[in-house]
């Protein structure tokens, strides 16, 4: 939940915050801040499955999921060698984080013998929606604050029931 809020916050408001703090001379970095925020949100979200895996003495999970992320790093180095735009490199890194997160959740579900497909679907839908918003929001210049406020409200209304449904399934609270 914290990763989703951090990533969503940077996707929606990171560019505005950057311009507010540093001025218009950084306007070209607005899109990059959104991608970097999404990447950091995914990394924070990935901490949950990693902690559960380590608590279950499954040290392979962090190692393998970080290896998946390392593969994205190699692809990003190749993209830099080809002199591709820095935005492409950040997108590759973000995609590597998302794949690493999904891989970690699937490995954890297999280890615990629990179907975590619902969590994977929710996370995939969230990350896909965030990435689409980064491309669509600049096109919707007029009433951008209203649109952003509605998106934040929808995200909160979507994520909060998930917290309570997970809480009710935990043995600690039953």
Coordinates of N, CA and C in Angstrom, one line a residue:
X1 N 0.8 -1.2 0.0 CA 0.0 0.0 0.0 C 0.9 1.3 0.0
X2 N 1.9 1.2 0.8 CA 2.8 2.4 0.9 C 3.5 2.6 -0.5
X3 N 3.9 1.5 -1.1 CA 4.6 1.6 -2.4 C 3.6 2.2 -3.4
X4 N 2.4 1.8 -3.4 CA 1.4 2.3 -4.3 C 1.1 3.8 -4.1
X5 N 1.1 4.2 -2.8 CA 0.8 5.6 -2.5 C 2.0 6.5 -2.9
X6 N 3.2 6.0 -2.7 CA 4.4 6.7 -3.0 C 4.5 6.8 -4.6
X7 N 4.4 5.7 -5.2 CA 4.5 5.7 -6.7 C 3.4 6.6 -7.3
X8 N 2.2 6.4 -6.8 CA 1.1 7.2 -7.4 C 1.2 8.7 -7.1
X9 N 1.7 9.0 -5.9 CA 2.0 10.4 -5.6 C 3.0 11.0 -6.5
X10 N 4.1 10.3 -6.8 CA 5.1 10.9 -7.7 C 4.6 10.9 -9.2
X11 N 3.8 9.9 -9.6 CA 3.2 9.9 -10.9 C 2.3 11.1 -11.1
X12 N 1.5 11.4 -10.1 CA 0.5 12.5 -10.2 C 1.0 13.8 -9.9
X13 N 1.9 13.9 -8.8 CA 2.2 15.2 -8.3 C 3.7 15.5 -8.3
X14 N 4.6 14.5 -8.7 CA 6.0 14.7 -8.7 C 6.5 15.8 -9.6
X15 N 5.9 15.9 -10.8 CA 6.3 16.9 -11.7 C 5.9 18.3 -11.2
X16 N 4.8 18.4 -10.7 CA 4.3 19.7 -10.1 C 5.2 20.1 -9.0
X17 N 5.6 19.2 -8.1 CA 6.5 19.5 -7.0 C 7.9 19.9 -7.5
X18 N 8.4 19.2 -8.5 CA 9.7 19.6 -9.1 C 9.6 21.0 -9.6
X19 N 8.6 21.4 -10.4 CA 8.5 22.7 -10.9 C 8.3 23.8 -9.8
X20 N 7.6 23.4 -8.8 CA 7.4 24.3 -7.7 C 8.7 24.6 -6.9
X21 N 9.5 23.6 -6.7 CA 10.7 23.7 -6.0 C 11.9 24.3 -6.8
X22 N 12.0 23.9 -8.1 CA 13.1 24.3 -8.9 C 12.9 25.2 -10.0
X23 N 11.6 25.4 -10.4 CA 11.3 26.3 -11.4 C 11.1 25.7 -12.8
X24 N 10.8 26.5 -13.8 CA 10.5 26.0 -15.1 C 11.7 25.5 -15.9
X25 N 12.9 25.8 -15.4 CA 14.1 25.3 -16.1 C 14.3 23.8 -16.0
X26 N 13.5 23.2 -15.1 CA 13.5 21.7 -15.0 C 12.3 21.1 -15.6
X27 N 11.6 21.8 -16.4 CA 10.4 21.2 -17.0 C 10.6 20.0 -17.9
X28 N 11.8 19.8 -18.4 CA 12.0 18.6 -19.2 C 12.2 17.4 -18.3
X29 N 12.4 17.5 -17.1 CA 12.6 16.4 -16.2 C 11.3 15.9 -15.5
X30 N 10.2 16.6 -15.8 CA 8.9 16.2 -15.2 C 8.5 14.8 -15.5
X31 N 8.6 14.3 -16.7 CA 8.3 13.0 -17.0 C 9.2 12.0 -16.4
X32 N 10.5 12.3 -16.2 CA 11.4 11.4 -15.6 C 11.1 11.2 -14.1
X33 N 10.7 12.3 -13.5 CA 10.3 12.2 -12.0 C 9.2 11.2 -11.8
X34 N 8.2 11.3 -12.7 CA 7.1 10.3 -12.6 C 7.6 8.9 -12.8
X35 N 8.4 8.6 -13.8 CA 8.9 7.2 -13.9 C 9.8 6.8 -12.8
X36 N 10.7 7.7 -12.3 CA 11.5 7.4 -11.1 C 10.7 7.1 -9.9
X37 N 9.6 7.9 -9.7 CA 8.7 7.7 -8.6 C 8.0 6.4 -8.7
X38 N 7.5 6.0 -9.9 CA 6.9 4.7 -10.0 C 7.9 3.6 -9.7
X39 N 9.1 3.8 -10.2 CA 10.1 2.7 -9.9 C 10.4 2.6 -8.4
X40 N 10.5 3.7 -7.7 CA 10.7 3.6 -6.3 C 9.5 3.1 -5.6
X41 N 8.3 3.4 -6.0 CA 7.1 2.8 -5.4 C 7.1 1.3 -5.6
X42 N 7.5 0.8 -6.8 CA 7.5 -0.7 -7.0 C 8.6 -1.3 -6.1
X43 N 9.7 -0.6 -6.0 CA 10.8 -1.2 -5.1 C 10.3 -1.2 -3.7
X44 N 9.6 -0.2 -3.2 CA 9.0 -0.3 -1.9 C 8.0 -1.3 -1.7
X45 N 7.1 -1.5 -2.7 CA 6.1 -2.6 -2.7 C 6.8 -4.0 -2.6
X46 N 7.9 -4.1 -3.3 CA 8.6 -5.4 -3.4 C 9.2 -5.8 -2.0
X47 N 9.3 -4.8 -1.1 CA 9.9 -5.1 0.2 C 9.0 -6.1 1.0
X48 N 7.6 -6.0 0.8 CA 6.7 -6.9 1.5 C 6.9 -8.3 1.2
X49 N 6.9 -8.8 -0.1 CA 7.1 -10.2 -0.4 C 8.5 -10.6 0.1
X50 N 9.5 -9.7 0.0 CA 10.9 -10.1 0.4 C 10.9 -10.3 1.9
X51 N 10.3 -9.5 2.7 CA 10.3 -9.7 4.1 C 9.6 -11.0 4.5
X52 N 8.5 -11.3 3.9 CA 7.8 -12.6 4.1 C 8.6 -13.8 3.7
X53 N 9.3 -13.7 2.6 CA 10.1 -14.8 2.1 C 11.3 -15.0 3.1
X54 N 11.9 -13.9 3.5 CA 13.0 -14.1 4.5 C 12.5 -14.7 5.8
X55 N 11.3 -14.3 6.2 CA 10.7 -14.8 7.5 C 10.5 -16.3 7.3
X56 N 10.2 -16.8 6.1 CA 10.0 -18.2 5.9 C 11.3 -18.9 5.5
X57 N 12.4 -18.3 5.8 CA 13.8 -18.8 5.5 C 13.9 -19.1 4.0
X58 N 13.3 -18.4 3.1 CA 13.4 -18.5 1.7 C 14.3 -17.4 1.2
X59 N 15.6 -17.7 1.2 CA 16.6 -16.6 0.8 C 16.8 -16.7 -0.8
X60 N 16.2 -17.7 -1.4 CA 16.3 -17.7 -2.9 C 15.4 -16.7 -3.5
X61 N 14.3 -16.4 -2.9 CA 13.4 -15.4 -3.4 C 14.0 -14.0 -3.7
X62 N 14.6 -13.4 -2.7 CA 15.3 -12.1 -2.9 C 16.4 -12.2 -4.0
X63 N 17.2 -13.3 -3.9 CA 18.3 -13.5 -4.8 C 17.8 -13.6 -6.3
X64 N 16.8 -14.4 -6.5 CA 16.3 -14.6 -7.9 C 15.6 -13.3 -8.4
X65 N 14.8 -12.7 -7.5 CA 14.1 -11.5 -8.0 C 15.0 -10.4 -8.2
X66 N 16.1 -10.3 -7.5 CA 17.1 -9.2 -7.7 C 17.9 -9.6 -9.0
X67 N 18.1 -10.9 -9.3 CA 18.7 -11.3 -10.5 C 17.9 -10.8 -11.7
X68 N 16.6 -10.9 -11.6 CA 15.7 -10.5 -12.7 C 15.9 -9.0 -12.9
X69 N 15.9 -8.3 -11.7 CA 16.2 -6.8 -11.8 C 17.5 -6.5 -12.4
X70 N 18.5 -7.3 -12.1 CA 19.9 -7.2 -12.7 C 19.9 -7.3 -14.2
X71 N 19.0 -8.2 -14.7 CA 18.9 -8.4 -16.1 C 18.4 -7.1 -16.8
X72 N 17.5 -6.4 -16.1 CA 17.0 -5.1 -16.7 C 18.2 -4.1 -16.6
X73 N 19.0 -4.2 -15.6 CA 20.2 -3.3 -15.6 C 21.1 -3.5 -16.8
X74 N 21.3 -4.8 -17.1 CA 22.2 -5.1 -18.3 C 21.5 -4.5 -19.6
X75 N 20.2 -4.7 -19.7 CA 19.5 -4.1 -20.9 C 19.6 -2.6 -20.9
X76 N 19.5 -2.0 -19.7 CA 19.7 -0.5 -19.6 C 21.1 -0.1 -20.0
X77 N 22.1 -0.8 -19.6 CA 23.4 -0.5 -20.0 C 23.6 -0.6 -21.5
X78 N 23.0 -1.6 -22.1 CA 23.0 -1.7 -23.6 C 22.3 -0.5 -24.2
X79 N 21.2 -0.1 -23.7 CA 20.4 1.0 -24.2 C 21.3 2.3 -24.1
X80 N 22.0 2.5 -23.0 CA 22.9 3.6 -22.9 C 24.0 3.5 -23.9
X81 N 24.5 2.3 -24.1 CA 25.6 2.2 -25.1 C 25.1 2.5 -26.5
X82 N 23.8 2.3 -26.8 CA 23.2 2.7 -28.0 C 22.9 4.2 -28.1
X83 N 23.2 4.9 -27.0 CA 22.9 6.4 -26.9 C 21.4 6.6 -27.0
X84 N 20.6 5.8 -26.4 CA 19.1 6.0 -26.3 C 18.8 7.1 -25.3
X85 N 17.7 7.7 -25.4 CA 17.3 8.7 -24.4 C 17.3 8.2 -23.0
X86 N 17.6 9.1 -22.1 CA 17.6 8.7 -20.6 C 16.2 8.2 -20.2
X87 N 15.1 8.7 -20.8 CA 13.8 8.3 -20.4 C 13.6 6.8 -20.7
X88 N 14.2 6.4 -21.8 CA 14.1 5.0 -22.2 C 14.8 4.1 -21.2
X89 N 15.9 4.6 -20.7 CA 16.7 3.8 -19.7 C 15.9 3.7 -18.4
X90 N 15.3 4.8 -18.0 CA 14.5 4.8 -16.8 C 13.3 3.9 -16.9
X91 N 12.7 3.9 -18.1 CA 11.6 3.0 -18.4 C 12.0 1.5 -18.3
X92 N 13.1 1.2 -18.8 CA 13.7 -0.1 -18.7 C 13.9 -0.5 -17.3
X93 N 14.5 0.4 -16.5 CA 14.7 0.1 -15.1 C 13.4 -0.1 -14.3
X94 N 12.4 0.7 -14.6 CA 11.1 0.6 -14.0 C 10.4 -0.7 -14.4
X95 N 10.5 -1.1 -15.6 CA 10.0 -2.4 -16.1 C 10.7 -3.5 -15.4
X96 N 12.0 -3.4 -15.2 CA 12.7 -4.4 -14.4 C 12.3 -4.6 -13.0
X97 N 12.0 -3.4 -12.4 CA 11.4 -3.5 -11.0 C 10.1 -4.2 -10.9
X98 N 9.2 -3.9 -11.9 CA 7.9 -4.4 -11.9 C 8.0 -6.0 -12.1
X99 N 8.8 -6.4 -13.1 CA 8.9 -7.8 -13.4 C 9.5 -8.5 -12.1
X100 N 10.5 -7.9 -11.5 CA 11.1 -8.4 -10.3 C 10.1 -8.6 -9.2
X101 N 9.2 -7.6 -9.0 CA 8.2 -7.6 -8.0 C 7.2 -8.8 -8.3
X102 N 6.7 -8.9 -9.5 CA 5.8 -9.9 -9.9 C 6.4 -11.3 -9.7
X103 N 7.7 -11.4 -10.1 CA 8.4 -12.7 -9.9 C 8.5 -13.1 -8.5
X104 N 8.8 -12.1 -7.6 CA 8.9 -12.4 -6.2 C 7.6 -12.8 -5.6
X105 N 6.5 -12.2 -6.0 CA 5.2 -12.5 -5.4 C 4.8 -13.9 -5.9
X106 N 5.1 -14.3 -7.2 CA 4.7 -15.6 -7.7 C 5.6 -16.7 -7.0
X107 N 6.9 -16.4 -6.8 CA 7.7 -17.4 -6.0 C 7.2 -17.6 -4.6
X108 N 6.8 -16.5 -4.0 CA 6.3 -16.5 -2.6 C 5.1 -17.4 -2.5
X109 N 4.2 -17.1 -3.5 CA 2.9 -17.9 -3.5 C 3.2 -19.4 -3.7
X110 N 4.2 -19.7 -4.5 CA 4.5 -21.1 -4.7 C 5.1 -21.7 -3.4
X111 N 6.0 -21.0 -2.8 CA 6.6 -21.5 -1.5 C 5.6 -21.7 -0.4
X112 N 4.6 -20.7 -0.3 CA 3.6 -20.8 0.8 C 2.4 -21.7 0.4
X113 N 2.4 -22.1 -0.9 CA 1.3 -22.9 -1.4 C 0.0 -22.1 -1.2
X114 N 0.1 -20.8 -1.6 CA -1.1 -19.9 -1.5 C -1.3 -19.2 -2.9
X115 N -2.5 -19.1 -3.3 CA -2.7 -18.5 -4.6 C -2.7 -17.0 -4.4
X116 N -1.7 -16.4 -5.0 CA -1.5 -14.9 -4.8 C -1.9 -14.2 -6.2
X117 N -2.6 -14.9 -7.0 CA -2.9 -14.3 -8.3 C -3.7 -13.0 -8.2
X118 N -4.6 -13.0 -7.2 CA -5.4 -11.7 -7.0 C -4.5 -10.6 -6.8
X119 N -3.5 -10.7 -5.9 CA -2.5 -9.7 -5.6 C -1.7 -9.3 -6.8
X120 N -1.3 -10.3 -7.6 CA -0.6 -10.0 -8.9 C -1.4 -9.3 -9.8
X121 N -2.7 -9.6 -10.0 CA -3.6 -8.9 -10.9 C -3.8 -7.4 -10.4
X122 N -4.0 -7.2 -9.1 CA -4.1 -5.9 -8.6 C -2.9 -5.1 -8.9
X123 N -1.7 -5.6 -8.6 CA -0.5 -4.9 -8.7 C -0.2 -4.6 -10.2
X124 N -0.5 -5.5 -11.1 CA -0.3 -5.3 -12.5 C -1.2 -4.2 -13.0
X125 N -2.5 -4.3 -12.6 CA -3.4 -3.3 -13.0 C -3.0 -1.9 -12.5
X126 N -2.5 -1.8 -11.3 CA -2.1 -0.5 -10.7 C -0.9 0.0 -11.5
X127 N 0.2 -0.8 -11.7 CA 1.4 -0.3 -12.4 C 1.0 0.0 -13.9
X128 N 0.2 -0.7 -14.5 CA -0.2 -0.4 -15.9 C -1.0 0.9 -15.9
X129 N -1.9 1.1 -15.0 CA -2.6 2.3 -15.0 C -1.7 3.5 -14.7
X130 N -0.8 3.4 -13.8 CA 0.1 4.5 -13.5 C 1.0 4.8 -14.7
X131 N 1.5 3.8 -15.4 CA 2.2 4.1 -16.6 C 1.4 4.8 -17.7
X132 N 0.2 4.3 -17.9 CA -0.7 5.0 -18.9 C -1.0 6.4 -18.5
X133 N -1.2 6.7 -17.2 CA -1.4 8.0 -16.7 C -0.3 9.0 -17.1
X134 N 1.0 8.4 -17.0 CA 2.1 9.3 -17.3 C 2.1 9.7 -18.7
X135 N 1.5 8.9 -19.6 CA 1.5 9.3 -21.0 C 0.3 10.2 -21.3
X136 N -0.8 9.9 -20.6 CA -2.1 10.6 -20.9 C -2.3 12.0 -20.2
X137 N -1.8 12.1 -19.0 CA -2.0 13.4 -18.2 C -1.5 14.6 -18.9
X138 N -0.3 14.6 -19.5 CA 0.1 15.8 -20.2 C -0.8 16.2 -21.4
X139 N -1.6 15.3 -21.9 CA -2.5 15.6 -23.0 C -3.7 16.3 -22.4
X140 N -4.0 16.1 -21.1 CA -5.2 16.6 -20.5 C -4.8 17.9 -19.7
X141 N -4.2 18.8 -20.3 CA -3.7 20.0 -19.6 C -4.8 20.7 -18.8
X142 N -5.9 21.0 -19.5 CA -7.0 21.7 -18.9 C -7.6 20.9 -17.7
X143 N -7.9 21.5 -16.6 CA -8.4 20.8 -15.4 C -7.6 19.7 -14.9
X144 N -6.3 19.8 -15.0 CA -5.4 18.7 -14.6 C -5.5 18.5 -13.1
X145 N -5.7 19.5 -12.3 CA -5.8 19.2 -10.8 C -7.0 18.5 -10.5
X146 N -8.1 18.8 -11.2 CA -9.4 18.1 -10.9 C -9.2 16.6 -11.3
X147 N -8.6 16.4 -12.4 CA -8.4 15.0 -12.9 C -7.5 14.2 -11.9
X148 N -6.4 14.9 -11.4 CA -5.5 14.3 -10.5 C -6.2 14.0 -9.2
X149 N -7.0 14.9 -8.7 CA -7.7 14.6 -7.5 C -8.7 13.4 -7.6
X150 N -9.4 13.3 -8.7 CA -10.3 12.2 -8.9 C -9.5 10.9 -8.9
X151 N -8.3 10.9 -9.6 CA -7.5 9.7 -9.7 C -7.0 9.3 -8.3
X152 N -6.6 10.2 -7.5 CA -6.1 9.9 -6.1 C -7.3 9.3 -5.3
X153 N -8.5 9.9 -5.4 CA -9.6 9.4 -4.7 C -10.0 7.9 -5.2
X154 N -9.9 7.7 -6.5 CA -10.2 6.3 -7.0 C -9.1 5.3 -6.5
X155 N -7.9 5.7 -6.5 CA -6.8 4.9 -6.0 C -7.0 4.5 -4.5
X156 N -7.3 5.5 -3.7 CA -7.6 5.3 -2.3 C -8.8 4.4 -2.1
X157 N -9.8 4.6 -2.8 CA -11.0 3.8 -2.7 C -10.8 2.4 -3.2
X158 N -9.8 2.2 -4.1 CA -9.5 0.8 -4.6 C -8.6 0.1 -3.6
X159 N -7.6 0.8 -3.1 CA -6.6 0.1 -2.2 C -7.0 -0.1 -0.8
X160 N -7.8 0.8 -0.2 CA -8.2 0.6 1.2 C -9.0 -0.7 1.5
X161 N -10.0 -1.1 0.6 CA -10.6 -2.3 0.9 C -9.7 -3.5 0.8
X162 N -8.6 -3.4 0.0 CA -7.7 -4.5 -0.1 C -7.0 -4.7 1.3
X163 N -6.6 -3.6 1.9 CA -6.0 -3.7 3.2 C -6.9 -4.4 4.2
X164 N -8.1 -4.1 4.3 CA -9.0 -4.7 5.2 C -9.3 -6.2 4.9
X165 N -9.3 -6.5 3.6 CA -9.6 -7.9 3.2 C -8.4 -8.7 3.5
X166 N -7.2 -8.2 3.4 CA -5.9 -8.9 3.8 C -5.9 -9.1 5.3
X167 N -6.2 -8.0 6.0 CA -6.2 -8.0 7.5 C -7.1 -9.1 8.0
X168 N -8.3 -9.3 7.4 CA -9.3 -10.3 7.9 C -8.8 -11.7 7.7
X169 N -7.9 -11.9 6.8 CA -7.4 -13.3 6.5 C -6.2 -13.6 7.3
X170 N -5.6 -12.7 8.0 CA -4.4 -12.9 8.8 C -4.8 -13.7 10.1
X171 N -4.1 -14.7 10.4 CA -4.4 -15.4 11.6 C -4.3 -14.6 12.9
X172 N -3.5 -13.6 12.9 CA -3.3 -12.8 14.1 C -4.5 -12.0 14.5
X173 N -5.4 -11.7 13.5 CA -6.6 -10.9 13.8 C -7.8 -11.8 14.0
X174 N -7.7 -13.0 13.7 CA -8.9 -13.9 13.8 C -9.1 -14.6 15.1

